[in-house]
mmCIF file of C-alpha atoms in Angstrom:
data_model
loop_
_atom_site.group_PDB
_atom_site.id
_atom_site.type_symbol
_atom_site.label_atom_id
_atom_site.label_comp_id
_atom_site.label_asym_id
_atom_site.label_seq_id
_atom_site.Cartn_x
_atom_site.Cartn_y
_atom_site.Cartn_z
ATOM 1 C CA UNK M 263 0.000 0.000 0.000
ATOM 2 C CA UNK M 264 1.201 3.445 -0.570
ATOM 3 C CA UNK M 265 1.917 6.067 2.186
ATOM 4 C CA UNK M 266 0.758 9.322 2.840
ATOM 5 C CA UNK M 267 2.200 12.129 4.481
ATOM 6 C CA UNK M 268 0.494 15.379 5.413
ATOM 7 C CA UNK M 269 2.301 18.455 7.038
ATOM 8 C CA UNK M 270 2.079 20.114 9.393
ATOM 9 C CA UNK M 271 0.342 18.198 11.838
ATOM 10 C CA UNK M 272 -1.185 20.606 13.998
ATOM 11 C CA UNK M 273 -1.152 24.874 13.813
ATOM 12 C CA UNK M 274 -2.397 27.467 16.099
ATOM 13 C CA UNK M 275 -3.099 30.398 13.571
ATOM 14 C CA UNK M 276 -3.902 33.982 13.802
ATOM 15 C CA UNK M 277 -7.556 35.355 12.637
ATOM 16 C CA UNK M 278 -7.185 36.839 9.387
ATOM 17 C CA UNK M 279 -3.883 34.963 8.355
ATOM 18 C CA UNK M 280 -3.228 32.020 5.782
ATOM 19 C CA UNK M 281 -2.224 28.095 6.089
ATOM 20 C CA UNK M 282 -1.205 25.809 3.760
ATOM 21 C CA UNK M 283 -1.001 22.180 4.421
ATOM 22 C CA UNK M 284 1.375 19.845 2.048
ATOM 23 C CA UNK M 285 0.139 16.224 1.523
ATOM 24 C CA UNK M 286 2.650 13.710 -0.405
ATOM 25 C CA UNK M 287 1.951 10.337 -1.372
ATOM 26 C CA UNK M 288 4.907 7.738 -2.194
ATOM 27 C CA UNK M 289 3.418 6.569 -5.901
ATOM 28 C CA UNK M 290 1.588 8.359 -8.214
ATOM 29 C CA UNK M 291 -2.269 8.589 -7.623
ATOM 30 C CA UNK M 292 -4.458 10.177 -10.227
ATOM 31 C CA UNK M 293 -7.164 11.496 -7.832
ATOM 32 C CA UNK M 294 -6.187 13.078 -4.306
ATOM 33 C CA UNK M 295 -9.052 14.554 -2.206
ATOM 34 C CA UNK M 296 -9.471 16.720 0.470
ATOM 35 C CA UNK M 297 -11.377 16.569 3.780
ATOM 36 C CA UNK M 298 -12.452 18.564 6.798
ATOM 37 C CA UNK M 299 -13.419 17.301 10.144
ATOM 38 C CA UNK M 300 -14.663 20.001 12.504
ATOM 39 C CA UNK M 301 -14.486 19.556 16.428
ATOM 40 C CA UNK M 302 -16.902 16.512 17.413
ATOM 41 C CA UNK M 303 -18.202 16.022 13.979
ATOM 42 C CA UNK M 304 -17.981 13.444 10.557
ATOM 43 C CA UNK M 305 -15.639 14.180 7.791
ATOM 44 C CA UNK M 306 -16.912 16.376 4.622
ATOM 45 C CA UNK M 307 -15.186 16.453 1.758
ATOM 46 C CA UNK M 308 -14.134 19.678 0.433
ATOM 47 C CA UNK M 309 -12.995 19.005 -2.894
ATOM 48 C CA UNK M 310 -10.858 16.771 -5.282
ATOM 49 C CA UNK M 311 -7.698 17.604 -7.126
ATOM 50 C CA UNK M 312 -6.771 16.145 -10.583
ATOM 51 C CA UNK M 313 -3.178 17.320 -11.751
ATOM 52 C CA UNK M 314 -3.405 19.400 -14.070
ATOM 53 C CA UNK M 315 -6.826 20.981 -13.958
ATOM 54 C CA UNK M 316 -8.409 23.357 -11.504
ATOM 55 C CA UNK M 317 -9.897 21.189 -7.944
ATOM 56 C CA UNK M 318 -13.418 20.282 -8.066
ATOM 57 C CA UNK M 319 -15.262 21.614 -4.819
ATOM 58 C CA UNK M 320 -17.881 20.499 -2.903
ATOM 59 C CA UNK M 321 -21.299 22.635 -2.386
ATOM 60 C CA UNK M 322 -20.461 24.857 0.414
ATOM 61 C CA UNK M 323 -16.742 24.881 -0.429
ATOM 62 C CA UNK M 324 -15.212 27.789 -2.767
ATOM 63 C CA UNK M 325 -11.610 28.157 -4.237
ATOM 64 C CA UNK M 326 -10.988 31.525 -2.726
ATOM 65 C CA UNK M 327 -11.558 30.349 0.494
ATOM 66 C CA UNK M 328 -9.603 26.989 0.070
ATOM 67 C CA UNK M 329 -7.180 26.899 -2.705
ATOM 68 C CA UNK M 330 -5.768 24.291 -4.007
ATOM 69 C CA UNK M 331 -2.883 23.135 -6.032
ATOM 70 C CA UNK M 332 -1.717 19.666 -8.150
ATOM 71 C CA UNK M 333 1.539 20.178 -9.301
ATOM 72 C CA UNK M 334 2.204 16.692 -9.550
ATOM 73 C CA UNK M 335 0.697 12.998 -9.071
ATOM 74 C CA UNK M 336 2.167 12.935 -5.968
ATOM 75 C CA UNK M 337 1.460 15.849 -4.284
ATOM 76 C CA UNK M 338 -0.937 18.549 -2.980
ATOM 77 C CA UNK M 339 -1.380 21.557 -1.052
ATOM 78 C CA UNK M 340 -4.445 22.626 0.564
ATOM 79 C CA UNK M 341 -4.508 26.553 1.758
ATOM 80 C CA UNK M 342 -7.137 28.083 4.145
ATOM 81 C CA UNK M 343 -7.285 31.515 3.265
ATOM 82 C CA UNK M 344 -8.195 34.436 5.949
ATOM 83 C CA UNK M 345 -9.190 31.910 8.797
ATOM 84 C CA UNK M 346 -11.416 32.901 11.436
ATOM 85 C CA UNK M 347 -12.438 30.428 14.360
ATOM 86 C CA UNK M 348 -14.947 28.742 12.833
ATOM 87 C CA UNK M 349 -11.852 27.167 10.196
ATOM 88 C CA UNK M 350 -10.650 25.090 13.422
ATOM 89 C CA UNK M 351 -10.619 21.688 12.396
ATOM 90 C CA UNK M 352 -8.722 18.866 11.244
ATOM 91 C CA UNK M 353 -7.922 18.389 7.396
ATOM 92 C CA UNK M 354 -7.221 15.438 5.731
ATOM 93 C CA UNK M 355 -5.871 14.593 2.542
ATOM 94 C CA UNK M 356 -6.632 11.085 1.223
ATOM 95 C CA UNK M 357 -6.309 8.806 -2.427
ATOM 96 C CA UNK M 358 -7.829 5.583 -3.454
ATOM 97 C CA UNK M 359 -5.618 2.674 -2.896
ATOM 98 C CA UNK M 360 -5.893 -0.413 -4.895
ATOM 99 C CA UNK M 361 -6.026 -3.046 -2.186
ATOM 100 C CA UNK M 362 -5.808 -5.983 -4.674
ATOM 101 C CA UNK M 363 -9.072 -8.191 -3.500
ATOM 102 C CA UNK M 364 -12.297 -7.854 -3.862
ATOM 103 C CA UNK M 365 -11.724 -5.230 -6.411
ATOM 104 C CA UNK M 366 -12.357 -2.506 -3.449
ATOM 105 C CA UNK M 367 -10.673 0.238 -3.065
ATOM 106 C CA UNK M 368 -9.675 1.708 0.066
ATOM 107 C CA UNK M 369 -9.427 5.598 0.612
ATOM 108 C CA UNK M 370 -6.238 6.184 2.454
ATOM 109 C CA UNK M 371 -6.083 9.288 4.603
ATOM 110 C CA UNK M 372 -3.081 10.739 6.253
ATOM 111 C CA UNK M 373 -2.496 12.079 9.702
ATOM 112 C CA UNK M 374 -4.393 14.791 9.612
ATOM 113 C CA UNK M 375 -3.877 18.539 10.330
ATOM 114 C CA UNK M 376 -5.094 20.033 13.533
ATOM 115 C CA UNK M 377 -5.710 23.980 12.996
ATOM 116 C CA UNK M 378 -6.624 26.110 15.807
ATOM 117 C CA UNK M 379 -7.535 29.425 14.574
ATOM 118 C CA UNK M 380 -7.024 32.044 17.638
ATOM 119 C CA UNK X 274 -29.004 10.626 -0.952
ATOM 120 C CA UNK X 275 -27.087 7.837 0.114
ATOM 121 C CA UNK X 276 -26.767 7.861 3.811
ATOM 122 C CA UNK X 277 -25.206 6.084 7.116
ATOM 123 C CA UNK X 278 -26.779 6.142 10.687
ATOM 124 C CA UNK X 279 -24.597 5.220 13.701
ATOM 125 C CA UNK X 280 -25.272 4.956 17.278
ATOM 126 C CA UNK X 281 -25.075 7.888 19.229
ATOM 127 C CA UNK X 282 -22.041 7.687 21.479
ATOM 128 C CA UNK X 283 -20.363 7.729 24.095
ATOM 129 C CA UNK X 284 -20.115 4.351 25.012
ATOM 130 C CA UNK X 285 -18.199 3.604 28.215
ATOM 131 C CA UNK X 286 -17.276 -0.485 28.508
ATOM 132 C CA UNK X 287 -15.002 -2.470 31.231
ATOM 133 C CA UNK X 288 -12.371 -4.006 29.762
ATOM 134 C CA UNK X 289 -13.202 -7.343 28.085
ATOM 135 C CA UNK X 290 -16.556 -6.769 27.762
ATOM 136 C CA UNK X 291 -18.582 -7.229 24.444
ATOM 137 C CA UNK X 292 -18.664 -4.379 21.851
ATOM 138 C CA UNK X 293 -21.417 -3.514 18.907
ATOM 139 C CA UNK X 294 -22.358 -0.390 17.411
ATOM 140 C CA UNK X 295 -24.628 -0.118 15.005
ATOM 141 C CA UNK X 296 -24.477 1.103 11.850
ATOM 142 C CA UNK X 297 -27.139 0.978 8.671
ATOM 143 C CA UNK X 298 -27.080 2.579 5.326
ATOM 144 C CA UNK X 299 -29.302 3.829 2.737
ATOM 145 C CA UNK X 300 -27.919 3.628 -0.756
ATOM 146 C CA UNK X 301 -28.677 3.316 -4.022
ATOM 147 C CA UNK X 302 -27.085 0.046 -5.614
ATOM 148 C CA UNK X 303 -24.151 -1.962 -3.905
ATOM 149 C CA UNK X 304 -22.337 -0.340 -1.884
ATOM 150 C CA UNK X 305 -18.815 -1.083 -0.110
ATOM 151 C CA UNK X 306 -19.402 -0.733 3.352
ATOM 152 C CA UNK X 307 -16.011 0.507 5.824
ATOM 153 C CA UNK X 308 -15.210 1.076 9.137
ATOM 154 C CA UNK X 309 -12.244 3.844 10.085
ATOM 155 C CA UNK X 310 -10.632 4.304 14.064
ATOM 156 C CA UNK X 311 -9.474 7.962 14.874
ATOM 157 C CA UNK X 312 -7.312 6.682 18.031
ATOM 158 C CA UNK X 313 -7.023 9.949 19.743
ATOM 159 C CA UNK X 314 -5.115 12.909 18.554
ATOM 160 C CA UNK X 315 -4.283 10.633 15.257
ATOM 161 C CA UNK X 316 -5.965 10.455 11.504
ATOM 162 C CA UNK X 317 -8.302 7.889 10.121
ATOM 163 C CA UNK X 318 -7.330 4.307 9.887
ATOM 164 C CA UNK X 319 -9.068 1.701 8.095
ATOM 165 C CA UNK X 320 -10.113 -0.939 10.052
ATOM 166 C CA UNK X 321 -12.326 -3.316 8.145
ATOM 167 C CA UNK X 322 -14.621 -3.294 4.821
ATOM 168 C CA UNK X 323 -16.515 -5.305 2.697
ATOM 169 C CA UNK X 324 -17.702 -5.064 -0.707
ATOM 170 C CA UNK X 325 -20.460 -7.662 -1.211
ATOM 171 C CA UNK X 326 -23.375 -8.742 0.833
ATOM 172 C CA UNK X 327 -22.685 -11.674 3.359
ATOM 173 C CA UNK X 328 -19.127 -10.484 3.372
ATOM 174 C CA UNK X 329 -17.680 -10.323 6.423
ATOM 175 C CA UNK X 330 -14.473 -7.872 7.380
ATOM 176 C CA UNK X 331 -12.650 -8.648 9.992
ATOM 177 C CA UNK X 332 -9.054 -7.179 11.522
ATOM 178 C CA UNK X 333 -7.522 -6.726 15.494
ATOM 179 C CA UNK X 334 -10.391 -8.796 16.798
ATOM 180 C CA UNK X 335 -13.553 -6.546 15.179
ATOM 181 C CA UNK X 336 -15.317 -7.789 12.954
ATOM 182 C CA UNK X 337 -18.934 -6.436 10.262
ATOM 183 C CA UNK X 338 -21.288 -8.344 8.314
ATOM 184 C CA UNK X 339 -22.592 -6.587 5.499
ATOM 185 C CA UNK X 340 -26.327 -7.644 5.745
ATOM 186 C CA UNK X 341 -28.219 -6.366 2.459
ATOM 187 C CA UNK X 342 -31.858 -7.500 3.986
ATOM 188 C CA UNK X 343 -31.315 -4.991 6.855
ATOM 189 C CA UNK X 344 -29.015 -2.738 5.070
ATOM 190 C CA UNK X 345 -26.767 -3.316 8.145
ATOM 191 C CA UNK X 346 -23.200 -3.023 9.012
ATOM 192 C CA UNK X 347 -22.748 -3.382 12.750
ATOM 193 C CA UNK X 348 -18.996 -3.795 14.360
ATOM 194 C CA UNK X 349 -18.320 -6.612 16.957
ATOM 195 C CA UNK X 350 -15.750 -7.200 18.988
ATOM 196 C CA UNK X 351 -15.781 -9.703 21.538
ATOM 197 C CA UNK X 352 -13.378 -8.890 24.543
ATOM 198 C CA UNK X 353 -12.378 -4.814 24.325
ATOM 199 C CA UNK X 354 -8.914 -3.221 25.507
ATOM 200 C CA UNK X 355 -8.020 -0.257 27.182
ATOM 201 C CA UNK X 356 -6.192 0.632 23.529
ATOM 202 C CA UNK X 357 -9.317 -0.015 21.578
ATOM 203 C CA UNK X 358 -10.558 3.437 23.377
ATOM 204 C CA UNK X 359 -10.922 5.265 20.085
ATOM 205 C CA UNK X 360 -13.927 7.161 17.454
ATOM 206 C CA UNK X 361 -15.462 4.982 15.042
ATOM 207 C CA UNK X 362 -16.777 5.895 11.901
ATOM 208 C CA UNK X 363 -19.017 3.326 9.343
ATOM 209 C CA UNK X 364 -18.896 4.409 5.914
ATOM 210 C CA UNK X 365 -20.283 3.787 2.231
ATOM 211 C CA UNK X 366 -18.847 4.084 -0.713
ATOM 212 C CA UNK X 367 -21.329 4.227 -3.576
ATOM 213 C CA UNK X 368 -20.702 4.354 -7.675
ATOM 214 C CA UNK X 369 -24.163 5.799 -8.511
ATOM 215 C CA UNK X 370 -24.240 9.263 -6.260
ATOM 216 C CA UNK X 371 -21.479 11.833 -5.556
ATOM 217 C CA UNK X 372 -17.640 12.964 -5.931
ATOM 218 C CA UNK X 373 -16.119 10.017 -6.926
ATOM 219 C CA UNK X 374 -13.435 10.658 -3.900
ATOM 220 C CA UNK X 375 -16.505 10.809 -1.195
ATOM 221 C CA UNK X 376 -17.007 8.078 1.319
ATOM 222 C CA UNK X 377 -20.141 8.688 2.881
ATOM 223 C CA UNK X 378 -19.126 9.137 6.949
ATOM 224 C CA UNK X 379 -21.416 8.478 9.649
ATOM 225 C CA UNK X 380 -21.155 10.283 12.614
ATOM 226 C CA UNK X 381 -18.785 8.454 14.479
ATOM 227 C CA UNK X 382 -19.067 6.675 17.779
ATOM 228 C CA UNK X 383 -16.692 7.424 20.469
ATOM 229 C CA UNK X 384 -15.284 4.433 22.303
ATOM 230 C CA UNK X 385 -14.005 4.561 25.876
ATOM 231 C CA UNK X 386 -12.609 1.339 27.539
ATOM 232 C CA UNK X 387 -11.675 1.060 31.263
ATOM 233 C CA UNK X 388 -9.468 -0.625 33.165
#
């Protein structure tokens, strides 16, 4: 199975200010996709990134607010522009990996990253 | 919409005793059916699936049935730790509805286990 690495794993940001969280994956996946988990609650997914072509985002999720960026098939960044509060959660970036049975895939997710937003 | 329905937590257990939580689905189709652990202060972790109905998943000691004629998907475990203390989260994943990246999360059910 491939690994996936997110960075950094937790943040205590400023109101107003910017974060960008880096997610690498050892192999090349074509579809990575990003996830928010707010205090206490499930995970909703905010959008999915395809190199080379602009993210696809979920309703309630716009790029100004979260952009993204695909340079590569094994990488992504996820920003959170001009936090306030209500942005602390924990993101996760995650990929379809190809378990080899059953012809199920399994979405991988790394660590996580916890934002506090002061 | 497709949709999954966990039990509310917490649930507090002794160690060793029995665990289920329940978990059923709507969904259009055949779904896979999942369950994740967030072990505190840590991401999600797969911890079982299965893909067709009567398939069970099993791993650590848990185990699911997926049972189509109750659209059911309950985890088991028969003697719990003081390390299984953790959130757990069924899931769907559907071909008919959605992003093709979304798993469909239930709630989650937080899991405490004393000594």
């Amino acid at each position: 199975s491939a690994v996936i690495s997110q960075k950094p794993s937790r943040d205590i940001c400023q109101r107003g200010t910017s974060l960008t969280i880096q997610c690498q994956v050892d192999s090349q996946v074509t579809m990575m996709f990003w996830y928010r988990q707010q205090p206490g609650q499930s995970l909703t997914l905010i959008a999915t990134a395809n190199q080379g072509s602009e993210a696809t985002y979920e309703s309630g999720f716009v790029i100004d607010k979260f952009p993204i960026s695909r340079p590569n098939l094994t990488f992504s960044t996820l920003t959170v522009s001009n936090m306030s509060p209500e942005d602390s959660s924990i993101y996760l970036c995650s990929f379809w990996d190809g378990q080899g049975d059953s012809g199920a895939n399994v979405l991988t997710f790394g660590a996580g990253s916890r934002l506090t937003v002061l | 919409g497709d949709s999954v329905t966990q039990m509310e937590g917490p649930v507090t257990l002794s160690e060793e005793a029995f665990l289920t939580i329940n978990c059923t689905y709507t969904a259009t189709g055949y779904p896979s059916l999942f369950w994740y652990v967030q072990y505190p202060g840590e991401g999600l972790q797969l911890l079982l699936k299965a893909t067709k109905a009567d398939d069970k998943g099993s791993n650590k000691g848990f185990e699911a049935t997926y049972r189509k004629e109750t659209t059911s998907f309950h985890l088991e475990k028969g003697s719990v730790q003081v390390s299984d203390s953790a959130v757990y989260f069924c899931a769907l994943s559907s071909p008919y509805g959605g992003s093709q990246g979304n798993l469909i999360f239930g709630k989650g059910t937080k899991l405490s286990v004393k000594p």
